[in-house]
Coordinates of C-alpha atoms in Angstrom, one line a residue:
M17 CA -17.7 -0.6 -33.1
E18 CA -18.1 3.1 -33.6
N19 CA -15.0 5.2 -34.4
N20 CA -15.3 7.3 -31.2
I21 CA -14.9 4.1 -29.2
T22 CA -11.9 2.8 -31.1
T23 CA -9.9 6.0 -30.5
I24 CA -10.5 6.2 -26.7
P25 CA -7.2 5.6 -25.0
R26 CA -6.8 2.1 -23.6
E27 CA -6.3 3.4 -20.0
E28 CA -9.6 5.3 -20.1
L29 CA -11.4 2.3 -21.6
E30 CA -10.2 0.2 -18.7
E31 CA -11.5 2.8 -16.2
L32 CA -14.8 2.9 -18.0
R33 CA -15.1 -0.9 -17.9
E34 CA -14.5 -0.7 -14.2
A35 CA -17.2 2.0 -13.8
F36 CA -19.6 -0.1 -15.9
G37 CA -19.1 -2.9 -13.5
K38 CA -20.0 -0.6 -10.6
I39 CA -23.2 0.6 -12.3
D40 CA -24.1 -2.9 -13.5
I41 CA -25.3 -3.9 -10.1
D42 CA -27.0 -7.2 -11.2
N43 CA -23.9 -8.2 -13.2
S44 CA -25.9 -8.9 -16.3
G45 CA -23.3 -7.3 -18.7
Y46 CA -25.9 -4.7 -19.4
V47 CA -27.2 -1.5 -17.8
S48 CA -31.0 -1.3 -17.8
D49 CA -33.2 1.8 -17.3
Y50 CA -33.8 1.2 -13.6
E51 CA -30.1 0.9 -13.0
L52 CA -29.4 4.2 -14.7
Q53 CA -32.3 5.8 -12.9
D54 CA -30.9 4.5 -9.6
L55 CA -27.5 6.0 -10.5
F56 CA -29.0 9.4 -11.3
K57 CA -30.9 9.4 -8.0
E58 CA -27.7 8.6 -6.2
A59 CA -26.0 11.5 -8.0
S60 CA -28.4 13.8 -6.1
L61 CA -29.0 15.9 -9.3
P62 CA -31.0 19.1 -8.6
L63 CA -33.8 17.8 -10.8
P64 CA -37.3 16.6 -10.1
G65 CA -38.0 12.9 -10.4
Y66 CA -39.9 13.3 -13.8
K67 CA -36.9 15.2 -15.2
V68 CA -34.5 12.3 -14.2
R69 CA -36.9 9.9 -15.9
E70 CA -36.9 12.0 -19.1
I71 CA -33.0 12.1 -19.2
V72 CA -32.9 8.3 -18.7
E73 CA -35.5 7.7 -21.4
K74 CA -33.6 10.0 -23.8
I75 CA -30.3 8.3 -23.1
I76 CA -31.9 4.9 -23.7
L77 CA -33.5 6.2 -26.9
V78 CA -30.2 7.7 -28.3
T79 CA -27.7 5.1 -27.1
D80 CA -29.6 1.8 -27.2
S81 CA -28.5 1.2 -30.8
N82 CA -29.9 -2.4 -31.0
K83 CA -33.2 -1.4 -29.4
D84 CA -33.3 -4.1 -26.7
G85 CA -34.1 -1.7 -23.8
R86 CA -30.7 -2.3 -22.3
I87 CA -27.3 -0.7 -22.7
N88 CA -24.2 -2.8 -23.2
F89 CA -20.6 -1.6 -22.6
E90 CA -20.1 0.0 -26.0
E91 CA -23.4 1.9 -25.8
F92 CA -22.4 2.9 -22.3
V93 CA -19.0 4.3 -23.5
S94 CA -20.9 6.6 -26.0
I95 CA -23.1 7.9 -23.1
I96 CA -20.0 8.8 -21.1
Q97 CA -18.5 10.5 -24.2
E98 CA -21.7 12.5 -24.5
L99 CA -21.9 13.4 -20.8
K100 CA -18.3 14.5 -20.7
S101 CA -19.2 17.9 -22.2
K102 CA -22.1 18.4 -19.9
D103 CA -22.6 19.4 -16.2
V104 CA -24.5 16.2 -15.6
S105 CA -21.1 14.4 -15.9
K106 CA -19.8 15.8 -12.6
S107 CA -22.7 14.4 -10.6
F108 CA -22.6 11.2 -12.7
R109 CA -19.0 10.6 -11.8
K110 CA -19.6 11.4 -8.1
S111 CA -22.2 8.7 -8.0
I112 CA -19.8 6.1 -9.6
N113 CA -17.2 7.0 -7.0
K114 CA -19.7 6.3 -4.2
K115 CA -19.8 2.7 -5.2
Q116 CA -18.1 0.5 -2.8
G117 CA -14.3 0.0 -3.1
I118 CA -13.6 3.1 -5.1
T119 CA -11.7 5.9 -3.4
A120 CA -12.4 9.3 -4.9
I121 CA -9.8 12.1 -5.0
G122 CA -10.1 15.6 -6.3
G123 CA -7.2 17.0 -8.2
T124 CA -5.8 19.0 -11.1
S125 CA -2.9 18.5 -13.4
A126 CA -1.6 20.2 -16.5
I127 CA -3.3 17.4 -18.5
S128 CA -6.6 17.0 -16.6
S129 CA -9.1 19.8 -16.6
E130 CA -9.5 22.1 -13.5
G131 CA -11.3 20.3 -10.7
T132 CA -11.4 16.9 -12.3
Q133 CA -12.2 14.1 -9.9
H134 CA -10.3 10.9 -10.3
S135 CA -10.9 7.6 -8.5
Y136 CA -8.8 4.6 -7.6
S137 CA -9.5 1.2 -6.4
E138 CA -8.5 0.4 -2.8
E139 CA -8.4 -3.3 -3.7
E140 CA -5.9 -2.7 -6.5
K141 CA -3.7 -0.7 -4.2
V142 CA -3.6 -3.5 -1.6
A143 CA -2.9 -6.1 -4.3
F144 CA 0.0 -4.2 -5.9
V145 CA 1.6 -3.3 -2.5
N146 CA 1.6 -7.0 -1.5
W147 CA 3.1 -8.0 -4.9
I148 CA 5.8 -5.4 -4.7
N149 CA 6.6 -6.2 -1.1
K150 CA 7.2 -9.9 -2.1
A151 CA 8.9 -9.2 -5.4
L152 CA 11.6 -6.8 -4.0
Q153 CA 11.8 -8.1 -0.4
D154 CA 15.5 -9.1 -0.8
D155 CA 16.6 -6.0 -2.8
P156 CA 19.1 -4.0 -0.6
D157 CA 18.3 -0.8 -2.6
C158 CA 14.7 -1.0 -1.4
K159 CA 15.3 -1.6 2.3
H160 CA 14.4 2.0 3.1
L161 CA 11.0 1.6 1.4
L162 CA 9.8 -1.9 2.1
P163 CA 7.7 -3.5 3.4
M164 CA 4.9 -0.9 2.6
N165 CA 1.7 -1.0 4.5
P166 CA -1.2 -2.0 2.2
S167 CA -3.8 -0.3 4.4
D168 CA -2.4 3.3 4.1
A169 CA -1.1 5.5 1.3
S170 CA 2.5 4.6 1.7
L171 CA 2.6 3.1 -1.8
F172 CA 2.3 6.6 -3.3
K173 CA 5.0 8.0 -1.2
S174 CA 7.3 5.1 -1.7
L175 CA 7.2 5.3 -5.5
A176 CA 8.1 9.1 -5.4
D177 CA 11.9 8.7 -5.7
G178 CA 11.7 6.4 -8.7
I179 CA 13.8 3.6 -7.3
L180 CA 10.9 1.2 -6.7
L181 CA 9.5 1.8 -10.2
C182 CA 12.8 1.2 -11.9
K183 CA 13.2 -2.1 -9.9
M184 CA 9.7 -3.2 -10.8
I185 CA 10.3 -2.6 -14.5
N186 CA 13.4 -4.8 -14.2
F187 CA 11.4 -7.4 -12.2
S188 CA 8.8 -7.6 -15.0
Q189 CA 11.3 -7.3 -17.9
P190 CA 14.8 -8.1 -16.7
D191 CA 17.7 -6.0 -18.0
T192 CA 15.5 -3.2 -19.3
I193 CA 17.3 -0.7 -17.0
D194 CA 21.0 -0.6 -16.4
E195 CA 21.2 -0.5 -12.6
R196 CA 24.2 1.8 -12.9
A197 CA 22.0 4.5 -14.2
I198 CA 19.6 4.6 -11.2
N199 CA 20.4 7.3 -8.7
K200 CA 20.3 5.6 -5.3
K201 CA 22.1 7.7 -2.7
K202 CA 21.9 11.3 -1.5
L203 CA 18.9 12.0 -3.6
T204 CA 18.0 15.6 -4.6
P205 CA 14.9 16.8 -6.4
F206 CA 16.9 16.8 -9.6
T207 CA 18.2 13.2 -9.3
I208 CA 14.7 12.0 -8.2
S209 CA 13.3 13.6 -11.4
E210 CA 16.0 11.7 -13.4
N211 CA 15.0 8.4 -11.8
L212 CA 11.3 9.1 -12.6
N213 CA 12.2 10.0 -16.2
L214 CA 14.2 6.8 -16.5
A215 CA 11.3 4.8 -15.2
L216 CA 8.7 6.4 -17.5
N217 CA 10.8 6.1 -20.6
S218 CA 11.8 2.5 -19.8
A219 CA 8.1 1.7 -19.1
S220 CA 7.3 3.1 -22.5
A221 CA 10.1 1.0 -24.1
I222 CA 8.4 -2.2 -22.8
G223 CA 5.1 -1.3 -24.2
C224 CA 3.3 0.7 -21.4
T225 CA 1.2 3.7 -22.3
V226 CA 2.7 6.7 -20.5
V227 CA 1.5 9.5 -22.8
N228 CA -0.5 11.2 -20.0
I229 CA 1.9 10.8 -17.2
G230 CA 4.8 13.1 -16.2
S231 CA 7.5 12.7 -13.5
Q232 CA 5.8 15.4 -11.5
D233 CA 2.6 13.3 -11.3
L234 CA 4.6 10.3 -9.9
Q235 CA 6.5 12.6 -7.5
E236 CA 3.1 13.9 -6.2
G237 CA 1.9 10.3 -6.0
K238 CA -1.3 10.8 -8.0
P239 CA -3.0 7.5 -7.2
H240 CA -5.0 6.9 -10.4
L241 CA -1.9 7.5 -12.5
V242 CA 0.4 5.5 -10.2
L243 CA -1.9 2.5 -10.1
G244 CA -2.6 2.7 -13.9
L245 CA 1.2 2.6 -14.6
L246 CA 1.9 -0.1 -12.0
W247 CA -0.8 -2.4 -13.4
Q248 CA 0.7 -2.1 -16.9
I249 CA 4.2 -2.9 -15.6
I250 CA 3.0 -5.8 -13.5
K251 CA 1.0 -7.2 -16.4
V252 CA 4.0 -7.1 -18.7
G253 CA 5.8 -9.4 -16.2
L254 CA 2.9 -11.7 -15.6
F255 CA 2.2 -12.2 -19.3
A256 CA 5.8 -12.5 -20.4
D257 CA 5.8 -16.3 -20.6
I258 CA 2.2 -16.8 -21.6
E259 CA 3.3 -17.1 -25.2
I260 CA 3.8 -20.3 -27.2
S261 CA 7.3 -19.5 -28.6
R262 CA 8.5 -19.0 -25.0
N263 CA 6.5 -21.9 -23.5
E264 CA 6.0 -24.7 -26.0
A265 CA 3.9 -26.8 -23.5
L266 CA 1.0 -24.4 -24.3
I267 CA 0.6 -26.5 -27.5
A268 CA -1.2 -28.9 -25.2
L269 CA -4.1 -26.4 -25.3
L270 CA -4.8 -27.0 -29.0
N271 CA -8.5 -27.9 -29.6
E272 CA -9.5 -30.8 -31.7
G273 CA -8.9 -29.9 -35.4
E274 CA -7.3 -26.5 -34.6
E275 CA -4.2 -25.4 -36.4
L276 CA -1.2 -24.2 -34.3
D277 CA -1.2 -20.8 -36.0
Q278 CA -4.7 -20.2 -34.7
L279 CA -3.6 -20.9 -31.2
M280 CA -0.6 -18.6 -31.6
K281 CA -3.0 -15.7 -32.4
L282 CA -4.6 -15.8 -29.0
S283 CA -3.9 -13.0 -26.5
P284 CA -2.4 -14.0 -23.1
E285 CA -5.8 -13.4 -21.6
D286 CA -7.4 -15.9 -24.0
L287 CA -4.6 -18.4 -23.5
L288 CA -5.1 -18.2 -19.7
L289 CA -8.8 -18.8 -20.1
R290 CA -8.0 -21.8 -22.3
W291 CA -5.5 -23.0 -19.7
V292 CA -8.0 -22.9 -16.9
N293 CA -10.7 -24.7 -19.0
Y294 CA -8.1 -27.4 -20.0
H295 CA -7.6 -28.2 -16.3
L296 CA -11.3 -27.8 -15.5
A297 CA -12.2 -30.3 -18.3
N298 CA -9.7 -32.8 -16.8
A299 CA -11.4 -32.3 -13.4
G300 CA -14.9 -32.9 -15.0
W301 CA -16.0 -29.4 -14.0
Q302 CA -17.9 -26.9 -16.2
K303 CA -15.9 -24.4 -18.3
I304 CA -15.7 -20.7 -17.4
S305 CA -15.9 -17.9 -19.9
N306 CA -14.5 -15.0 -17.9
F307 CA -12.5 -14.1 -14.8
S308 CA -15.4 -12.2 -13.1
Q309 CA -18.9 -13.7 -13.0
D310 CA -17.8 -17.3 -13.5
I311 CA -15.3 -17.5 -10.6
K312 CA -17.2 -15.7 -7.9
D313 CA -18.1 -18.9 -6.0
S314 CA -14.4 -20.1 -5.9
R315 CA -15.4 -23.6 -7.0
A316 CA -13.7 -23.4 -10.4
Y317 CA -10.6 -22.2 -8.5
Y318 CA -10.7 -25.2 -6.2
H319 CA -10.6 -27.6 -9.1
L320 CA -7.9 -25.6 -10.9
L321 CA -5.7 -25.7 -7.7
N322 CA -6.3 -29.4 -7.4
Q323 CA -5.3 -30.1 -11.0
I324 CA -2.1 -28.0 -10.9
A325 CA -0.8 -28.9 -7.4
P326 CA 2.3 -31.1 -7.5
K327 CA 1.4 -34.8 -7.2
G328 CA 4.9 -35.9 -6.2
D329 CA 5.6 -37.5 -9.6
D330 CA 8.9 -35.5 -9.9
L331 CA 11.6 -36.5 -7.4
D332 CA 12.5 -32.9 -6.7
Q333 CA 8.8 -31.9 -5.9
L334 CA 6.9 -32.9 -2.8
P335 CA 3.2 -33.5 -3.3
I336 CA 0.8 -30.7 -2.2
K337 CA -2.7 -31.8 -1.2
I338 CA -5.6 -29.5 -1.9
D339 CA -8.1 -29.7 0.9
F340 CA -11.7 -29.5 -0.4
T341 CA -13.3 -29.2 3.1
G342 CA -14.3 -25.5 2.4
F343 CA -15.7 -26.3 -1.1
H344 CA -19.2 -27.0 0.3
D345 CA -19.4 -24.0 2.6
K346 CA -22.6 -22.2 2.0
N347 CA -21.0 -18.7 2.5
D348 CA -19.2 -17.3 -0.6
L349 CA -16.7 -15.2 1.4
R350 CA -15.8 -18.1 3.7
R351 CA -15.5 -20.5 0.8
A352 CA -13.2 -17.9 -1.0
E353 CA -11.0 -17.7 2.1
Y354 CA -10.7 -21.5 2.4
M355 CA -9.8 -21.6 -1.3
L356 CA -7.1 -18.9 -0.9
Q357 CA -5.6 -20.9 2.0
Q358 CA -5.1 -23.7 -0.5
A359 CA -3.5 -21.3 -3.0
D360 CA -1.2 -20.3 -0.2
K361 CA 0.1 -23.9 0.0
L362 CA 1.3 -23.3 -3.6
G363 CA 2.9 -20.0 -2.6
C364 CA 0.3 -18.2 -4.8
R365 CA -1.9 -16.3 -2.4
Q366 CA -1.4 -13.0 -4.4
F367 CA -3.5 -10.3 -5.9
V368 CA -7.0 -11.3 -4.5
T369 CA -8.7 -11.2 -1.2
P370 CA -11.8 -13.3 -0.6
A371 CA -13.9 -10.1 -1.3
D372 CA -12.1 -9.6 -4.6
V373 CA -13.0 -13.2 -5.7
V374 CA -16.7 -12.8 -4.6
A375 CA -17.0 -9.4 -6.2
G376 CA -15.5 -10.9 -9.4
N377 CA -12.9 -8.2 -9.8
P378 CA -11.7 -9.0 -13.4
K379 CA -8.3 -7.3 -13.3
L380 CA -7.2 -8.8 -10.0
N381 CA -8.6 -12.3 -10.7
L382 CA -6.7 -12.2 -14.1
A383 CA -3.5 -11.4 -12.2
F384 CA -4.2 -14.2 -9.6
V385 CA -4.6 -16.8 -12.4
A386 CA -1.6 -15.5 -14.4
N387 CA 0.6 -16.0 -11.3
L388 CA -0.8 -19.5 -10.8
F389 CA 0.1 -20.3 -14.4
N390 CA 3.6 -18.9 -14.0
T391 CA 4.2 -21.0 -10.9
Y392 CA 2.5 -24.3 -11.7
P393 CA 1.5 -24.5 -15.4
A394 CA 1.1 -28.3 -15.1
L395 CA 1.2 -28.7 -18.9
H396 CA 3.2 -31.2 -21.0
K397 CA 4.2 -30.6 -24.6
P398 CA 2.6 -33.2 -26.8
D399 CA 5.1 -35.9 -28.0
N400 CA 4.3 -35.7 -31.7
S401 CA 6.4 -33.0 -33.3
S402 CA 4.3 -32.6 -36.4
Y403 CA 4.2 -28.8 -35.9
D404 CA 5.9 -26.2 -38.0
L405 CA 8.9 -25.3 -35.9
N406 CA 9.3 -22.0 -37.8
L407 CA 6.1 -20.9 -36.1
L408 CA 7.7 -21.4 -32.7
E409 CA 10.6 -19.1 -33.3
G410 CA 8.9 -16.2 -31.6
E411 CA 9.2 -12.5 -32.4
S412 CA 12.5 -10.9 -33.3
K413 CA 13.9 -8.0 -31.3
E414 CA 13.0 -5.6 -34.1
E415 CA 9.4 -6.9 -34.1
R416 CA 9.2 -6.5 -30.3
T417 CA 10.5 -3.0 -30.5
F418 CA 7.9 -2.0 -33.1
R419 CA 5.1 -3.7 -31.0
N420 CA 6.2 -1.9 -27.8
W421 CA 6.3 1.4 -29.6
M422 CA 2.7 1.0 -30.8
N423 CA 1.5 -0.1 -27.4
S424 CA 3.2 2.8 -25.7
L425 CA 1.3 5.2 -27.9
G426 CA -2.0 3.7 -26.5
V427 CA -3.3 2.0 -29.6
S428 CA -6.4 0.0 -29.0
P429 CA -6.7 -3.0 -28.9
Y430 CA -3.3 -3.8 -27.3
V431 CA -1.0 -5.4 -29.9
N432 CA 0.1 -8.9 -28.6
H433 CA 1.2 -10.3 -32.0
L434 CA 2.6 -7.9 -34.5
Y435 CA 1.3 -9.5 -37.7
S436 CA -2.0 -11.1 -36.8
D437 CA -3.1 -8.1 -34.8
L438 CA -2.5 -5.8 -37.8
S439 CA -4.4 -8.0 -40.2
D440 CA -7.5 -5.7 -40.3
A441 CA -5.3 -2.5 -40.4
L442 CA -7.2 -0.8 -37.6
I443 CA -3.9 -0.3 -35.6
I444 CA -2.3 1.1 -38.8
F445 CA -5.0 3.7 -39.1
Q446 CA -4.5 4.8 -35.5
L447 CA -0.8 5.1 -36.2
Y448 CA -1.5 7.2 -39.3
E449 CA -3.6 9.6 -37.3
M450 CA -0.8 9.8 -34.7
T451 CA 1.7 10.7 -37.5
R452 CA -0.8 13.3 -38.9
V453 CA -1.8 11.3 -42.0
P454 CA -5.6 12.1 -42.4
V455 CA -7.8 9.0 -42.2
D456 CA -11.4 8.8 -43.5
W457 CA -13.0 6.5 -40.9
S458 CA -16.2 6.2 -43.0
H459 CA -14.1 4.1 -45.4
I460 CA -13.1 1.6 -42.8
N461 CA -14.8 -1.7 -41.8
K462 CA -15.0 -2.2 -38.1
P463 CA -15.3 -5.4 -36.0
P464 CA -17.0 -7.6 -35.2
Y465 CA -16.4 -9.2 -38.6
S466 CA -18.8 -11.9 -39.8
L467 CA -17.5 -15.4 -40.4
L468 CA -18.6 -15.3 -44.0
G469 CA -16.9 -12.5 -45.9
G470 CA -15.2 -11.1 -42.7
N471 CA -11.7 -11.5 -44.1
M472 CA -12.7 -9.6 -47.3
K473 CA -13.7 -6.7 -45.1
K474 CA -10.2 -6.8 -43.4
I475 CA -8.5 -6.9 -46.9
E476 CA -10.5 -3.8 -47.9
N477 CA -9.1 -2.1 -44.8
C478 CA -5.6 -3.2 -45.7
N479 CA -6.0 -1.9 -49.3
Y480 CA -7.0 1.5 -48.0
A481 CA -4.1 1.5 -45.5
V482 CA -1.6 0.8 -48.4
E483 CA -3.3 3.5 -50.5
L484 CA -3.0 6.0 -47.7
G485 CA 0.6 5.2 -47.3
K486 CA 1.3 5.8 -51.0
T487 CA -0.9 8.8 -51.6
K488 CA -1.2 10.8 -48.4
A489 CA 1.9 9.7 -46.4
K490 CA 4.1 9.5 -49.5
F491 CA 5.8 6.4 -48.1
S492 CA 7.9 4.1 -50.3
L493 CA 5.6 1.0 -50.6
V494 CA 6.8 -0.6 -53.8
G495 CA 5.3 -4.1 -54.3
I496 CA 3.1 -3.9 -51.1
A497 CA -0.6 -4.8 -51.5
G498 CA -3.4 -5.0 -49.0
H499 CA -3.3 -8.8 -48.8
D500 CA 0.4 -8.6 -47.7
L501 CA -0.7 -6.8 -44.6
N502 CA -3.7 -9.1 -44.1
E503 CA -1.6 -12.2 -44.4
G504 CA 1.2 -10.8 -42.2
N505 CA 4.0 -10.8 -44.7
P506 CA 6.9 -10.0 -42.3
T507 CA 9.2 -8.0 -44.7
L508 CA 6.4 -5.9 -46.3
T509 CA 4.5 -5.3 -43.0
L510 CA 7.8 -4.2 -41.3
A511 CA 8.5 -1.8 -44.3
L512 CA 5.3 0.1 -43.6
V513 CA 5.6 0.0 -39.8
W514 CA 9.2 1.3 -39.9
Q515 CA 8.2 4.2 -42.1
L516 CA 5.4 5.0 -39.6
M517 CA 7.8 5.0 -36.7
R518 CA 10.3 7.1 -38.6
R519 CA 7.7 9.6 -39.5
Y520 CA 6.5 9.8 -35.9
T521 CA 10.1 10.4 -34.7
L522 CA 10.8 13.0 -37.3
N523 CA 7.5 14.8 -36.6
V524 CA 8.6 15.3 -32.9
L525 CA 11.9 16.8 -34.2
S526 CA 10.2 19.0 -36.7
D527 CA 7.9 20.4 -34.0
L528 CA 10.9 21.3 -31.9
G529 CA 12.5 23.0 -35.0
E530 CA 9.3 25.0 -35.5
G531 CA 8.1 23.0 -38.5
E532 CA 11.4 22.7 -40.3
K533 CA 11.6 19.4 -42.2
V534 CA 14.2 17.0 -40.7
N535 CA 16.1 14.2 -42.5
D536 CA 19.1 11.9 -41.8
E537 CA 21.6 14.5 -43.0
I538 CA 20.3 17.2 -40.7
I539 CA 20.4 14.8 -37.7
I540 CA 24.0 13.7 -38.5
K541 CA 25.1 17.3 -39.0
W542 CA 23.5 18.3 -35.6
V543 CA 25.2 15.3 -33.8
N544 CA 28.6 16.2 -35.2
Q545 CA 28.3 19.9 -34.4
T546 CA 27.1 19.2 -30.9
L547 CA 30.0 16.8 -30.3
A548 CA 32.5 19.2 -31.7
K549 CA 31.2 22.1 -29.6
A550 CA 31.7 20.0 -26.5
N551 CA 35.2 19.2 -27.5
K552 CA 34.5 15.5 -28.0
K553 CA 36.7 13.4 -30.2
T554 CA 34.0 11.2 -31.5
S555 CA 31.9 11.8 -34.7
I556 CA 29.8 9.8 -37.1
I557 CA 29.7 9.6 -40.9
S558 CA 26.4 7.9 -41.1
F559 CA 24.0 5.7 -39.1
K560 CA 26.1 2.7 -40.3
D561 CA 29.3 4.1 -38.8
K562 CA 31.2 1.2 -37.2
S563 CA 32.3 3.4 -34.3
I564 CA 28.7 3.4 -33.1
S565 CA 29.2 -0.2 -32.0
T566 CA 31.2 1.1 -29.1
S567 CA 28.3 3.5 -28.1
L568 CA 31.0 6.1 -27.4
P569 CA 29.5 8.6 -29.9
V570 CA 26.1 8.2 -28.1
L571 CA 27.6 8.6 -24.6
D572 CA 29.6 11.6 -25.7
L573 CA 26.5 13.2 -27.2
I574 CA 24.6 12.6 -23.9
D575 CA 27.4 14.2 -22.0
A576 CA 27.3 17.2 -24.4
I577 CA 23.6 17.6 -24.0
A578 CA 23.5 16.9 -20.2
P579 CA 26.9 17.4 -18.6
K580 CA 27.5 15.1 -15.6
A581 CA 24.7 12.6 -16.6
V582 CA 27.3 10.1 -17.7
R583 CA 29.7 8.8 -15.0
P584 CA 33.1 8.4 -16.8
E585 CA 34.1 5.4 -14.6
M586 CA 31.2 3.4 -16.0
V587 CA 32.4 3.7 -19.6
K588 CA 35.0 1.5 -21.2
R589 CA 36.9 3.4 -24.0
E590 CA 39.7 1.1 -25.1
D591 CA 40.3 -2.5 -26.0
L592 CA 36.6 -3.3 -26.1
S593 CA 35.4 -6.9 -26.0
Y594 CA 31.9 -7.7 -27.2
Q595 CA 30.7 -7.7 -23.6
D596 CA 32.3 -4.2 -23.0
K597 CA 30.5 -2.9 -26.0
L598 CA 27.2 -4.4 -24.7
N599 CA 27.8 -2.9 -21.3
N600 CA 28.4 0.5 -22.9
A601 CA 25.3 0.2 -24.9
K602 CA 23.1 -0.7 -21.9
Y603 CA 24.5 2.2 -20.0
A604 CA 24.1 4.6 -22.9
I605 CA 20.4 3.7 -23.5
S606 CA 19.5 3.9 -19.8
V607 CA 21.3 7.3 -19.3
A608 CA 19.6 8.6 -22.5
R609 CA 16.2 7.7 -21.0
K610 CA 17.2 9.2 -17.7
I611 CA 17.8 12.6 -19.3
G612 CA 14.4 12.4 -21.0
A613 CA 14.9 10.7 -24.3
R614 CA 12.2 8.3 -25.1
I615 CA 14.3 5.6 -26.8
Y616 CA 12.8 2.2 -27.9
A617 CA 16.0 0.8 -29.3
L618 CA 17.8 -2.1 -27.6
P619 CA 21.5 -2.3 -26.6
D620 CA 22.1 -4.9 -29.4
D621 CA 20.9 -2.3 -32.0
L622 CA 23.9 -0.1 -31.1
V623 CA 26.4 -3.0 -30.8
E624 CA 25.3 -4.5 -34.1
V625 CA 24.9 -1.0 -35.6
K626 CA 21.3 -1.5 -36.9
P627 CA 21.0 1.8 -38.9
K628 CA 17.2 2.2 -38.5
M629 CA 17.2 1.9 -34.7
V630 CA 20.5 3.9 -34.5
M631 CA 18.7 6.7 -36.4
T632 CA 15.9 6.8 -33.8
V633 CA 18.5 6.9 -30.9
F634 CA 20.2 10.0 -32.4
A635 CA 16.9 11.6 -33.4
C636 CA 15.6 11.2 -29.8
L637 CA 18.8 12.7 -28.4
M638 CA 18.6 15.6 -30.9
G639 CA 15.0 16.1 -29.7
R640 CA 16.2 16.2 -26.1
G641 CA 19.1 18.6 -27.0
L642 CA 16.7 21.0 -28.9
N643 CA 14.3 20.9 -26.0
R644 CA 17.0 21.9 -23.5
I645 CA 17.9 24.9 -25.7
K646 CA 14.3 26.0 -25.8

């Protein structure tokens, strides 16, 4: 893969993949010259026919890297990158937007260039509205907003006060936001802005990429940004339990001769595909290899539903019979409707309409299948316990925090497993660039890696990553070698990752201080001066200070930076039990995010006084304080 592709933000790649699907009208996985020509004609370019043919031929010549007369998705991405800087792109985008199911909206923002046209999928909007309506139907704080009408633009208005977004984040990842920090009554433009900051910074903390979204964008209900953020939040919830350490029954999906650690490296998407094929094999039906082309006729779904539907074996579950009458219907749309009526019997008619199934919408079909898995996995953990139980421990809170931090910055591909996904160091190189450590991409081996010698290529990358850390970044990497990263040595990998996160955090502070170098002492001094100026009684000696376990220094600092943000009645100050400390910490972190601090640390990090994460909390608050002065 070329470097210019690896550094495209994940959100943009998803948009391009969607656009590719719209251009690829014969669903071959490739765009051929006639499809491109058709696209340019549709774009109504002010050019004679021969000129259009010339452009198409030139594009094919330049971008068809494997010379097969067709353009695959990666080659297509490089066309778009090329076209971005040319007038042709405006018409090119218009013609993509004309494709069915995409609503085009013109608009500008501080981030997007003047007159940029964005598009959003009507189908996604409908699916997300229905999901939110169901998820939050019993929440008293949402009564004034729900149910939303899927056929109009009410979604974009309903999200504007931030309450729904905060609630959806907690639905996907419970306890992320302390409900006491959400402004719910007598909302003003300021308290709405606080809610949206809380939502954005909390979304970031659970691994959503929010680098190009501001609270103003959400308040204005910019559809492409709202839907992009919502999809990330919904996906976090759908995928939360599609992970072997959280659902050991997934071990049943092991292939013959496959080791458990191989299965554990699979992404949630790959595990879902494996799960569907496990049930299809039991049904004697052919396997599928995607959630688009292969499910369009609904027949695989029929068999899946039949396999997972309760058979009445458990005393507390009544049998649900899947009716195959519609299976043989000759009309694809009607067959999809009959199939969804069967899914409804399982309480799982969510995310897709018959048209979405027949069109093979990959995003919505993935969501449909994930919801089926979460409701009726129909898997049983194998009896023999000859597996390494250490593998099933799952990630630590620290590992999850680092992974969420990486994903929130938009690294590509998405990091599902901290160690195995860093084994070729490509994510590390992206993080180096984000922390202003220069990377020579010509030194780097890129996927796909061959079966023979592929791992050596990854180790070469890891060696270069360690060398960069020692020479250019000046990190302390004593005893760390490339193979440690490649093999996923937890202690040594975390040592590098922590230094990257620390550098990233300090860079933000340094920028606010007009380039002045920042270290722990400077942060501690600033914290204590700010507390003293505000007549607070708390102070800290170091990031290991035991008083931090109460979160009172953090809460007092927030109050010093943003008076009235902390409600005193919510804070316990004396005779603190462990639960009191935890409640203070939850409240402190949510209020810090609400005033604009992008904090990744967890409440436990404060209660247990984990110095590394404590440092990031105070550094983020210092950043917020300096920003206010500016």
